[in-house]
Short mmCIF file of C-alpha atoms and ligand atoms in Angstrom, two decimals:
data_model
loop_
_atom_site.label_atom_id
_atom_site.label_comp_id
_atom_site.label_asym_id
_atom_site.label_seq_id
_atom_site.Cartn_x
_atom_site.Cartn_y
_atom_site.Cartn_z
CA MET A 1 -16.49 -55.30 13.64
CA GLY A 2 -15.35 -52.15 13.62
CA ARG A 3 -13.75 -49.41 16.11
CA VAL A 4 -12.83 -46.14 14.01
CA LEU A 5 -11.62 -42.69 15.67
CA ILE A 6 -13.00 -39.93 13.18
CA ILE A 7 -9.87 -37.16 13.63
CA GLY A 8 -10.68 -33.63 12.47
CA ALA A 9 -14.78 -31.83 13.26
CA GLY A 10 -14.61 -29.87 9.53
CA GLY A 11 -16.48 -30.22 6.74
CA VAL A 12 -14.88 -33.34 5.83
CA GLY A 13 -15.60 -34.63 9.26
CA THR A 14 -19.29 -33.46 9.57
CA VAL A 15 -19.67 -35.49 6.56
CA VAL A 16 -17.26 -38.38 7.15
CA ALA A 17 -19.21 -39.04 10.88
CA HIS A 18 -22.78 -38.80 8.95
CA LYS A 19 -21.66 -41.87 6.65
CA VAL A 20 -20.43 -44.48 9.26
CA ALA A 21 -23.59 -43.88 11.71
CA GLN A 22 -25.43 -45.01 8.82
CA ASN A 23 -23.21 -48.05 8.25
CA SER A 24 -22.94 -49.29 11.65
CA ASP A 25 -22.65 -53.46 10.84
CA ILE A 26 -19.35 -52.39 9.83
CA PHE A 27 -18.74 -49.71 12.08
CA THR A 28 -19.71 -50.45 15.29
CA ASP A 29 -17.53 -47.73 17.65
CA ILE A 30 -16.93 -44.58 16.69
CA MET A 31 -15.11 -41.57 18.36
CA ILE A 32 -14.47 -37.49 16.60
CA ALA A 33 -11.66 -35.81 18.00
CA SER A 34 -10.48 -32.04 17.57
CA ARG A 35 -8.60 -29.75 18.32
CA THR A 36 -12.65 -28.11 19.20
CA ARG A 37 -14.98 -30.38 21.36
CA SER A 38 -17.74 -28.63 21.13
CA LYS A 39 -17.55 -29.18 17.03
CA CYS A 40 -17.17 -33.35 17.99
CA ASP A 41 -20.47 -32.74 20.19
CA ALA A 42 -22.66 -30.42 16.89
CA ILE A 43 -21.47 -33.18 14.52
CA VAL A 44 -22.99 -36.11 17.24
CA GLU A 45 -25.60 -34.12 18.00
CA ALA A 46 -27.09 -33.85 14.12
CA ILE A 47 -25.98 -37.31 13.32
CA GLY A 48 -28.62 -38.01 16.54
CA ASN A 49 -26.48 -40.70 17.86
CA PRO A 50 -25.60 -40.76 21.81
CA ALA A 51 -23.20 -43.41 21.13
CA ILE A 52 -21.06 -41.64 19.73
CA GLN A 53 -17.65 -40.13 21.32
CA THR A 54 -16.13 -37.33 21.87
CA ALA A 55 -12.29 -35.71 22.55
CA GLN A 56 -10.66 -32.69 22.76
CA VAL A 57 -7.14 -32.87 21.44
CA ASP A 58 -4.49 -31.59 19.51
CA ALA A 59 -2.49 -33.94 16.43
CA ASP A 60 0.15 -31.36 16.19
CA HIS A 61 1.74 -33.40 19.37
CA VAL A 62 2.25 -38.13 18.83
CA GLU A 63 1.59 -37.89 22.93
CA GLU A 64 -1.22 -36.08 23.46
CA LEU A 65 -3.01 -38.71 19.77
CA VAL A 66 -0.45 -42.07 21.46
CA ALA A 67 -2.75 -41.36 25.13
CA LEU A 68 -5.70 -41.59 23.42
CA PHE A 69 -5.07 -43.85 20.86
CA ASN A 70 -4.50 -46.14 23.94
CA ASN A 71 -7.32 -44.27 25.54
CA PHE A 72 -10.47 -45.24 23.08
CA LYS A 73 -8.10 -48.44 21.15
CA PRO A 74 -9.74 -47.38 17.62
CA GLU A 75 -8.27 -50.20 14.80
CA LEU A 76 -8.23 -47.54 12.19
CA VAL A 77 -7.61 -43.16 12.27
CA ILE A 78 -9.52 -41.97 9.61
CA ASN A 79 -7.41 -38.89 9.42
CA VAL A 80 -9.45 -35.42 7.67
CA ALA A 81 -7.70 -32.89 9.86
CA LEU A 82 -5.81 -30.84 8.24
CA PRO A 83 -2.00 -31.89 5.75
CA TYR A 84 -0.12 -30.37 8.78
CA GLN A 85 -1.13 -33.33 10.82
CA ASP A 86 -1.04 -36.80 8.70
CA LEU A 87 2.96 -37.17 9.75
CA THR A 88 2.44 -37.55 13.71
CA ILE A 89 -0.84 -39.11 13.89
CA MET A 90 0.79 -41.11 11.34
CA GLU A 91 3.44 -41.50 14.17
CA ALA A 92 0.96 -42.07 17.21
CA CYS A 93 -0.61 -44.67 15.19
CA LEU A 94 2.57 -46.34 15.20
CA GLN A 95 3.29 -46.22 19.01
CA ALA A 96 -0.09 -47.38 19.61
CA GLY A 97 0.07 -49.90 16.74
CA VAL A 98 -3.82 -48.44 15.14
CA ASN A 99 -4.33 -48.53 11.19
CA TYR A 100 -4.31 -45.19 9.56
CA LEU A 101 -6.08 -43.54 6.49
CA ASP A 102 -6.28 -39.37 4.93
CA THR A 103 -7.53 -37.82 2.41
CA ALA A 104 -4.60 -35.49 1.62
CA ASN A 105 -0.70 -35.36 1.71
CA TYR A 106 1.54 -34.39 4.29
CA GLU A 107 2.18 -30.87 4.04
CA PRO A 108 4.71 -28.37 5.62
CA LEU A 109 3.21 -25.27 7.32
CA ASP A 110 6.00 -23.49 6.22
CA GLU A 111 6.13 -24.52 2.74
CA ALA A 112 3.84 -24.50 0.36
CA HIS A 113 5.14 -27.58 -1.47
CA PHE A 114 3.90 -31.17 -1.36
CA GLU A 115 5.32 -34.46 -1.84
CA TYR A 116 4.48 -38.07 -0.83
CA SER A 117 7.71 -39.06 0.19
CA TRP A 118 7.21 -37.93 3.54
CA GLN A 119 5.10 -40.72 4.03
CA TRP A 120 6.52 -42.78 1.57
CA ALA A 121 9.10 -42.85 3.85
CA TYR A 122 7.15 -44.75 6.42
CA HIS A 123 6.16 -47.85 4.30
CA GLU A 124 9.05 -50.12 5.94
CA ARG A 125 7.84 -49.25 9.63
CA PHE A 126 3.95 -50.01 9.42
CA GLN A 127 4.46 -52.88 7.43
CA GLU A 128 7.03 -53.92 9.50
CA ALA A 129 4.35 -53.18 12.32
CA GLY A 130 1.77 -55.61 11.28
CA LEU A 131 -0.08 -51.83 9.97
CA THR A 132 -2.04 -51.12 6.94
CA ALA A 133 -2.23 -47.29 5.90
CA ILE A 134 -4.13 -46.17 3.24
CA LEU A 135 -3.35 -42.12 1.25
CA GLY A 136 -5.42 -40.19 0.25
CA CYS A 137 -9.04 -41.74 -0.10
CA GLY A 138 -11.35 -39.09 -0.52
CA PHE A 139 -12.66 -38.07 -3.84
CA ASP A 140 -9.53 -36.54 -6.10
CA PRO A 141 -6.31 -38.39 -4.33
CA GLY A 142 -8.45 -41.06 -3.85
CA VAL A 143 -11.52 -41.74 -6.10
CA SER A 144 -9.27 -39.96 -8.65
CA GLY A 145 -7.07 -42.68 -8.21
CA ILE A 146 -9.95 -46.23 -7.92
CA PHE A 147 -11.07 -44.73 -11.49
CA THR A 148 -7.26 -45.28 -12.68
CA ALA A 149 -7.23 -48.91 -11.19
CA TYR A 150 -10.37 -49.61 -12.19
CA ALA A 151 -9.93 -48.52 -15.24
CA ALA A 152 -6.34 -50.38 -15.78
CA LYS A 153 -8.24 -53.80 -14.86
CA HIS A 154 -10.72 -53.72 -16.63
CA TYR A 155 -9.86 -51.61 -19.99
CA PHE A 156 -6.60 -51.15 -20.82
CA ASP A 157 -3.69 -53.56 -21.58
CA GLU A 158 -1.35 -49.92 -21.01
CA ILE A 159 -2.99 -46.72 -20.06
CA HIS A 160 -1.06 -44.22 -21.79
CA TYR A 161 -2.89 -40.28 -21.66
CA LEU A 162 -3.74 -39.73 -18.50
CA ASP A 163 -6.11 -36.40 -17.20
CA ILE A 164 -8.16 -36.18 -14.28
CA VAL A 165 -10.95 -33.70 -14.98
CA ASP A 166 -12.29 -31.58 -11.81
CA CYS A 167 -15.71 -29.75 -12.54
CA ASN A 168 -16.93 -27.55 -10.04
CA ALA A 169 -20.65 -25.39 -11.16
CA GLY A 170 -22.23 -25.19 -8.56
CA ASP A 171 -22.82 -21.15 -6.93
CA HIS A 172 -23.27 -20.95 -3.34
CA HIS A 173 -23.99 -17.17 -3.67
CA LYS A 174 -20.90 -15.52 -1.96
CA ALA A 175 -18.93 -13.41 -3.62
CA PHE A 176 -15.33 -15.19 -2.63
CA ALA A 177 -15.48 -19.29 -0.15
CA THR A 178 -13.27 -22.10 -0.84
CA ASN A 179 -15.00 -25.42 -0.81
CA PHE A 180 -12.80 -26.92 2.06
CA ASN A 181 -9.51 -25.48 4.24
CA PRO A 182 -9.78 -21.92 2.99
CA GLU A 183 -5.60 -22.07 3.08
CA ILE A 184 -5.17 -24.69 2.19
CA ASN A 185 -7.09 -24.07 -0.56
CA ILE A 186 -4.91 -21.17 -1.76
CA ARG A 187 -2.27 -22.63 -0.70
CA GLU A 188 -2.44 -25.95 -3.56
CA ILE A 189 -4.21 -22.69 -5.91
CA THR A 190 -1.35 -20.27 -5.98
CA GLN A 191 1.52 -23.00 -6.61
CA LYS A 192 3.39 -24.00 -9.89
CA GLY A 193 1.41 -26.05 -12.60
CA ARG A 194 2.73 -28.70 -13.57
CA TYR A 195 2.31 -32.32 -15.15
CA TYR A 196 4.27 -35.17 -16.15
CA GLU A 197 5.23 -36.34 -20.01
CA ASN A 198 7.42 -38.80 -21.49
CA GLY A 199 9.35 -39.61 -17.79
CA LYS A 200 9.53 -35.61 -16.61
CA TRP A 201 7.20 -32.80 -15.01
CA VAL A 202 7.11 -30.64 -16.57
CA GLU A 203 6.39 -27.29 -14.87
CA THR A 204 4.19 -24.01 -15.88
CA GLY A 205 3.69 -20.80 -14.20
CA SER A 206 0.48 -21.17 -12.01
CA LEU A 207 -2.89 -22.15 -13.78
CA GLU A 208 -1.04 -20.43 -16.93
CA ILE A 209 -2.37 -23.34 -19.25
CA HIS A 210 -6.36 -23.72 -19.83
CA GLN A 211 -9.05 -24.41 -21.90
CA PRO A 212 -12.90 -25.25 -22.00
CA VAL A 213 -13.64 -28.92 -21.16
CA THR A 214 -17.06 -29.93 -21.35
CA TYR A 215 -19.10 -31.88 -18.37
CA PRO A 216 -21.84 -34.27 -18.52
CA HIS A 217 -24.88 -32.11 -17.42
CA ILE A 218 -22.90 -28.54 -16.92
CA GLY A 219 -21.40 -28.69 -19.86
CA PRO A 220 -18.61 -26.29 -21.71
CA LYS A 221 -16.38 -23.60 -18.94
CA GLU A 222 -12.71 -23.35 -18.14
CA SER A 223 -10.74 -25.44 -16.91
CA TYR A 224 -6.53 -25.20 -15.86
CA LEU A 225 -3.71 -26.99 -14.94
CA LEU A 226 -3.04 -27.35 -12.19
CA TYR A 227 -0.08 -30.16 -10.17
CA HIS A 228 -2.34 -32.63 -8.14
CA GLU A 229 -0.48 -34.98 -5.51
CA GLU A 230 -2.34 -38.65 -7.42
CA LEU A 231 -0.07 -37.91 -10.13
CA GLU A 232 3.31 -38.03 -8.20
CA SER A 233 1.63 -41.97 -7.28
CA LEU A 234 0.08 -42.59 -10.21
CA VAL A 235 2.28 -41.96 -12.69
CA LYS A 236 5.09 -45.00 -10.53
CA ASN A 237 2.07 -46.75 -10.21
CA TYR A 238 1.33 -47.04 -13.87
CA PRO A 239 5.32 -46.89 -15.94
CA THR A 240 2.79 -47.19 -19.39
CA ILE A 241 1.72 -43.46 -18.34
CA LYS A 242 2.90 -40.53 -20.95
CA ARG A 243 1.49 -37.96 -19.59
CA ALA A 244 -0.40 -37.56 -16.81
CA ARG A 245 -2.27 -34.06 -15.92
CA PHE A 246 -5.06 -32.16 -13.44
CA TRP A 247 -7.09 -29.82 -14.42
CA MET A 248 -9.44 -27.89 -12.76
CA THR A 249 -12.36 -25.78 -13.68
CA PHE A 250 -12.20 -21.55 -11.73
CA GLY A 251 -15.07 -18.98 -12.38
CA GLN A 252 -13.55 -15.34 -13.28
CA GLU A 253 -14.61 -13.91 -10.01
CA TYR A 254 -12.59 -16.54 -8.29
CA LEU A 255 -9.89 -16.13 -10.21
CA THR A 256 -10.17 -11.93 -9.96
CA HIS A 257 -10.49 -12.38 -6.13
CA LEU A 258 -7.16 -14.86 -6.17
CA ARG A 259 -5.20 -12.88 -7.73
CA VAL A 260 -6.00 -9.37 -5.39
CA ILE A 261 -5.11 -11.60 -2.27
CA GLN A 262 -1.89 -12.36 -3.71
CA ASN A 263 -1.06 -8.93 -4.69
CA ILE A 264 -2.17 -7.83 -1.78
CA GLY A 265 0.17 -10.16 0.65
CA MET A 266 -3.17 -11.81 2.25
CA ALA A 267 -1.90 -15.45 0.84
CA ARG A 268 1.52 -14.41 2.35
CA ILE A 269 1.87 -18.18 5.13
CA ASP A 270 5.67 -16.14 6.58
CA GLU A 271 4.87 -14.76 10.15
CA ILE A 272 4.49 -10.50 10.25
CA ASP A 273 4.43 -8.45 12.47
CA TYR A 274 1.42 -6.90 13.35
CA ASN A 275 1.32 -4.38 15.99
CA GLY A 276 3.71 -6.23 17.96
CA GLN A 277 1.90 -9.58 17.86
CA LYS A 278 3.43 -12.45 15.06
CA ILE A 279 0.41 -13.47 12.71
CA VAL A 280 0.60 -15.61 9.24
CA PRO A 281 -2.16 -13.23 7.20
CA ILE A 282 -3.45 -16.88 4.95
CA GLN A 283 -4.60 -17.26 8.79
CA PHE A 284 -6.21 -14.52 9.38
CA LEU A 285 -7.37 -14.75 6.17
CA LYS A 286 -9.20 -17.47 6.62
CA ALA A 287 -10.47 -15.85 9.99
CA VAL A 288 -12.65 -13.93 7.96
CA LEU A 289 -13.73 -16.29 4.70
CA PRO A 290 -17.00 -17.69 4.74
CA ASN A 291 -16.46 -21.28 7.03
CA PRO A 292 -16.54 -24.08 3.84
CA GLN A 293 -18.86 -25.95 6.88
CA ASP A 294 -21.64 -22.74 5.90
CA LEU A 295 -22.08 -23.45 2.56
CA GLY A 296 -24.22 -25.94 1.60
CA GLU A 297 -27.76 -24.15 3.14
CA ASN A 298 -27.44 -22.62 -0.05
CA TYR A 299 -25.95 -24.67 -2.75
CA THR A 300 -26.91 -24.55 -5.48
CA GLY A 301 -25.50 -27.25 -9.08
CA GLU A 302 -23.45 -30.20 -8.85
CA THR A 303 -19.25 -30.59 -9.64
CA SER A 304 -18.39 -33.49 -11.88
CA ILE A 305 -14.97 -35.28 -11.62
CA GLY A 306 -13.80 -37.88 -13.65
CA CYS A 307 -10.78 -39.58 -15.63
CA ARG A 308 -10.32 -38.90 -19.56
CA ILE A 309 -7.77 -41.81 -20.29
CA ARG A 310 -6.36 -43.12 -23.61
CA GLY A 311 -4.23 -45.70 -23.62
CA ILE A 312 -4.42 -49.27 -25.55
CA LYS A 313 -6.27 -52.71 -25.17
CA ASP A 314 -5.46 -55.65 -28.01
CA GLY A 315 -3.42 -53.83 -29.64
CA LYS A 316 -5.97 -51.31 -30.45
CA GLU A 317 -6.52 -47.18 -29.01
CA HIS A 318 -9.48 -46.91 -26.71
CA THR A 319 -10.90 -44.21 -24.96
CA TYR A 320 -12.89 -44.44 -21.68
CA TYR A 321 -14.13 -41.76 -19.63
CA VAL A 322 -15.39 -42.72 -15.54
CA TYR A 323 -17.34 -39.96 -13.30
CA ASN A 324 -19.86 -38.90 -10.53
CA ASN A 325 -21.74 -35.29 -11.24
CA CYS A 326 -22.64 -35.64 -6.66
CA SER A 327 -25.33 -32.23 -6.65
CA HIS A 328 -24.59 -29.36 -3.47
CA GLU A 329 -28.23 -29.99 -2.75
CA ALA A 330 -28.35 -33.23 -2.33
CA ALA A 331 -25.27 -33.57 0.32
CA TYR A 332 -26.63 -30.89 1.59
CA LYS A 333 -29.55 -32.76 2.99
CA GLU A 334 -28.47 -35.26 3.66
CA THR A 335 -25.46 -34.85 5.54
CA GLY A 336 -25.94 -30.83 6.07
CA MET A 337 -22.57 -30.70 3.96
CA GLN A 338 -22.02 -29.10 0.16
CA GLY A 339 -20.56 -31.37 -3.19
CA VAL A 340 -17.19 -30.93 -1.69
CA SER A 341 -16.74 -31.93 1.94
CA TYR A 342 -19.13 -34.96 0.54
CA THR A 343 -17.30 -36.22 -2.75
CA THR A 344 -14.99 -36.33 -0.21
CA GLY A 345 -15.80 -37.71 3.45
CA VAL A 346 -17.86 -40.65 1.45
CA PRO A 347 -14.43 -42.79 -0.68
CA ALA A 348 -12.67 -41.67 3.34
CA MET A 349 -15.71 -44.11 4.89
CA ILE A 350 -16.60 -46.83 2.08
CA GLY A 351 -11.98 -47.18 2.59
CA ALA A 352 -12.55 -47.48 5.69
CA MET A 353 -14.97 -49.87 5.51
CA MET A 354 -12.61 -51.71 2.73
CA TYR A 355 -10.51 -52.06 5.79
CA PHE A 356 -12.05 -52.86 8.19
CA LYS A 357 -13.97 -56.21 5.37
CA GLY A 358 -10.75 -56.95 5.34
CA LEU A 359 -9.93 -57.14 1.42
CA TRP A 360 -7.88 -53.76 1.66
CA LYS A 361 -4.73 -55.01 4.64
CA ARG A 362 -1.93 -54.76 3.54
CA PRO A 363 1.21 -54.00 5.44
CA GLY A 364 2.91 -51.02 5.03
CA VAL A 365 1.79 -47.22 2.96
CA ASN A 366 -0.44 -47.53 0.05
CA ASN A 367 -1.61 -45.05 -2.20
CA VAL A 368 -5.42 -46.53 -3.14
CA GLU A 369 -4.78 -47.95 -6.78
CA GLU A 370 -1.90 -50.15 -4.82
CA PHE A 371 -5.37 -51.80 -4.17
CA ASP A 372 -8.56 -53.77 -5.99
CA PRO A 373 -11.32 -51.11 -7.11
CA ASP A 374 -13.54 -53.21 -7.75
CA PRO A 375 -15.04 -53.28 -4.19
CA PHE A 376 -14.51 -50.16 -4.04
CA MET A 377 -16.40 -49.24 -6.86
CA GLU A 378 -19.36 -51.62 -5.63
CA GLN A 379 -19.95 -49.34 -2.67
CA LEU A 380 -19.77 -45.55 -4.40
CA ASN A 381 -22.66 -46.15 -6.26
CA LYS A 382 -24.95 -47.68 -2.60
CA GLN A 383 -23.39 -45.49 -1.09
CA GLY A 384 -24.22 -41.86 -2.31
CA LEU A 385 -21.35 -41.09 -5.53
CA PRO A 386 -22.56 -43.29 -7.89
CA TRP A 387 -20.88 -43.53 -11.47
CA HIS A 388 -21.45 -43.50 -15.48
CA GLU A 389 -18.85 -44.73 -18.01
CA GLU A 390 -17.91 -43.86 -21.15
CA PHE A 391 -15.85 -45.42 -24.18
CA ASP A 392 -14.46 -44.14 -26.95
CA LYS A 393 -15.30 -40.83 -27.09
CA ASP A 394 -13.77 -37.57 -28.50
CA LEU A 395 -11.65 -36.60 -24.61
CA GLU A 396 -11.23 -33.18 -25.72
CA LEU A 397 -8.00 -33.63 -24.43
P1 NDP B 1 -11.86 -27.65 7.53
O1 NDP B 1 -11.02 -26.84 7.68
O2 NDP B 1 -12.94 -27.33 7.78
O3 NDP B 1 -11.71 -29.06 9.24
C1 NDP B 1 -10.54 -29.56 9.44
C2 NDP B 1 -10.03 -30.07 11.20
O4 NDP B 1 -9.07 -30.03 12.52
C3 NDP B 1 -11.00 -28.90 12.32
O5 NDP B 1 -11.99 -29.60 13.28
C4 NDP B 1 -10.53 -28.52 13.11
O6 NDP B 1 -9.99 -28.32 14.67
C5 NDP B 1 -8.98 -30.11 13.01
N1 NDP B 1 -7.67 -29.56 13.59
C6 NDP B 1 -6.70 -28.69 12.20
N2 NDP B 1 -6.18 -28.64 13.11
C7 NDP B 1 -5.24 -29.36 14.35
C8 NDP B 1 -4.99 -30.17 15.25
N3 NDP B 1 -3.05 -29.40 15.75
N4 NDP B 1 -5.08 -30.70 15.80
C9 NDP B 1 -7.13 -31.69 16.07
N5 NDP B 1 -7.71 -31.20 14.80
C10 NDP B 1 -7.27 -30.32 14.03
O7 NDP B 1 -11.12 -28.72 6.42
P2 NDP B 1 -11.58 -29.55 5.43
O8 NDP B 1 -13.33 -31.20 6.81
O9 NDP B 1 -12.32 -28.98 4.80
O10 NDP B 1 -10.27 -30.20 5.25
C11 NDP B 1 -10.15 -31.49 6.09
C12 NDP B 1 -9.19 -32.31 5.43
O11 NDP B 1 -9.52 -33.72 4.15
C13 NDP B 1 -8.39 -31.67 5.21
O12 NDP B 1 -6.48 -31.98 5.19
C14 NDP B 1 -8.36 -31.07 3.05
O13 NDP B 1 -6.75 -31.75 2.09
C15 NDP B 1 -8.96 -32.86 2.60
N6 NDP B 1 -9.36 -32.50 1.17
C16 NDP B 1 -9.54 -33.95 0.34
C17 NDP B 1 -9.69 -33.32 -0.62
C18 NDP B 1 -10.26 -34.83 -1.10
O14 NDP B 1 -11.00 -35.18 -2.45
N7 NDP B 1 -9.06 -36.02 -1.79
C19 NDP B 1 -11.07 -32.63 -0.65
C20 NDP B 1 -11.06 -31.58 0.24
C21 NDP B 1 -10.39 -32.04 0.95
P3 NDP B 1 -10.35 -26.83 14.50
O15 NDP B 1 -12.10 -25.79 14.17
O16 NDP B 1 -10.12 -26.73 15.96
O17 NDP B 1 -10.14 -25.72 13.91
#
């Protein structure tokens, strides 16, 4: 029924591959392609299904992608390479007539800045080609938007306040490591903060605003306001929102390392000359930091990500909190990866499943909250990310 091509063989790609392979009634033909083919082969070996094909591809080059697509003929591509490759993969999808799904919005390599405008600009071309593009289908972005859509569909006439809260209370027992691609992660966190209020974006210093937030089964954790891409599409798709913010927890050790990395220039994204060779400091840093894919083995604790929403239903104000907690150990046992890769890869697989079931098929470029959240929410419970709801409680925020 479903011929799927996964691009990217990192932590997230590994989880996507495991979950796709587990759902063989939907995904009948699978290929994993990435820059380093041996990583794709290692995933296939770990899954133990030799029918999964692998290939080498440099996804920065449209013509290489088109050749691969024309050869394997996937119906859908799951892009879990890096945000830098979003536009080349979308372009190749248009040229080869393939549908598209990703988990992170486009970011130019030479500018630490992300926004949807670059990908939304493809809307008409996807529409005219009769192809579906599903943007931002990881956990956040991804499930955060689906949780919001579910709240809007079932519990609110108008959503007024939205706070997305993302806690990682896990311990990988390393002095410093990032949970997904270090380059992307450090670029995201060292940016200025931003939130939406009364029709305008308010800019803050980097990690300037913070407060303790209590997470289920975890307790209070200092949470920092940062800009996150789903805020852009959610305030557009839910115009009744008066304020939308995103919070993420960080430990003191992590923040101290981050400050030092920035202060000594290792977070720089411009080229410098080193012994007559051009290098980009943050890319060099990535090479010496622990690989997020290797963190799983001793990772203890859990993540807790959810949406805290205030709005009105039948003229009365209500609050709603919907969240998932994910154990790093359980994620590792199932896929060999830690919880952050798991919470991203499972929703990407479910999004692809929604497409193949014909439930999320709409020509054009779509953010996840534009589709029916119900079948997706049902699958989260079945595929390893069960969610919980709390009604009319103090949201703390
Ligand atoms: P990794 O760095 O572990 O993996 C990235 C993979 O992409 C690697 O296999 C890499 O190949 C491959 N790749 C990089 N460049 C190219 C290229 N030009 N052509 C082909 N393949 C390439 O990252 P993660 O798995 O941690 O993250 C994957 C994606 O998921 C990122 O876009 C990240 O932003 C997103 N993400 C989304 C989240 C969400 O909740 N929405 C949360 C976490 C991550 P190689 O091995 O050769 O380097």
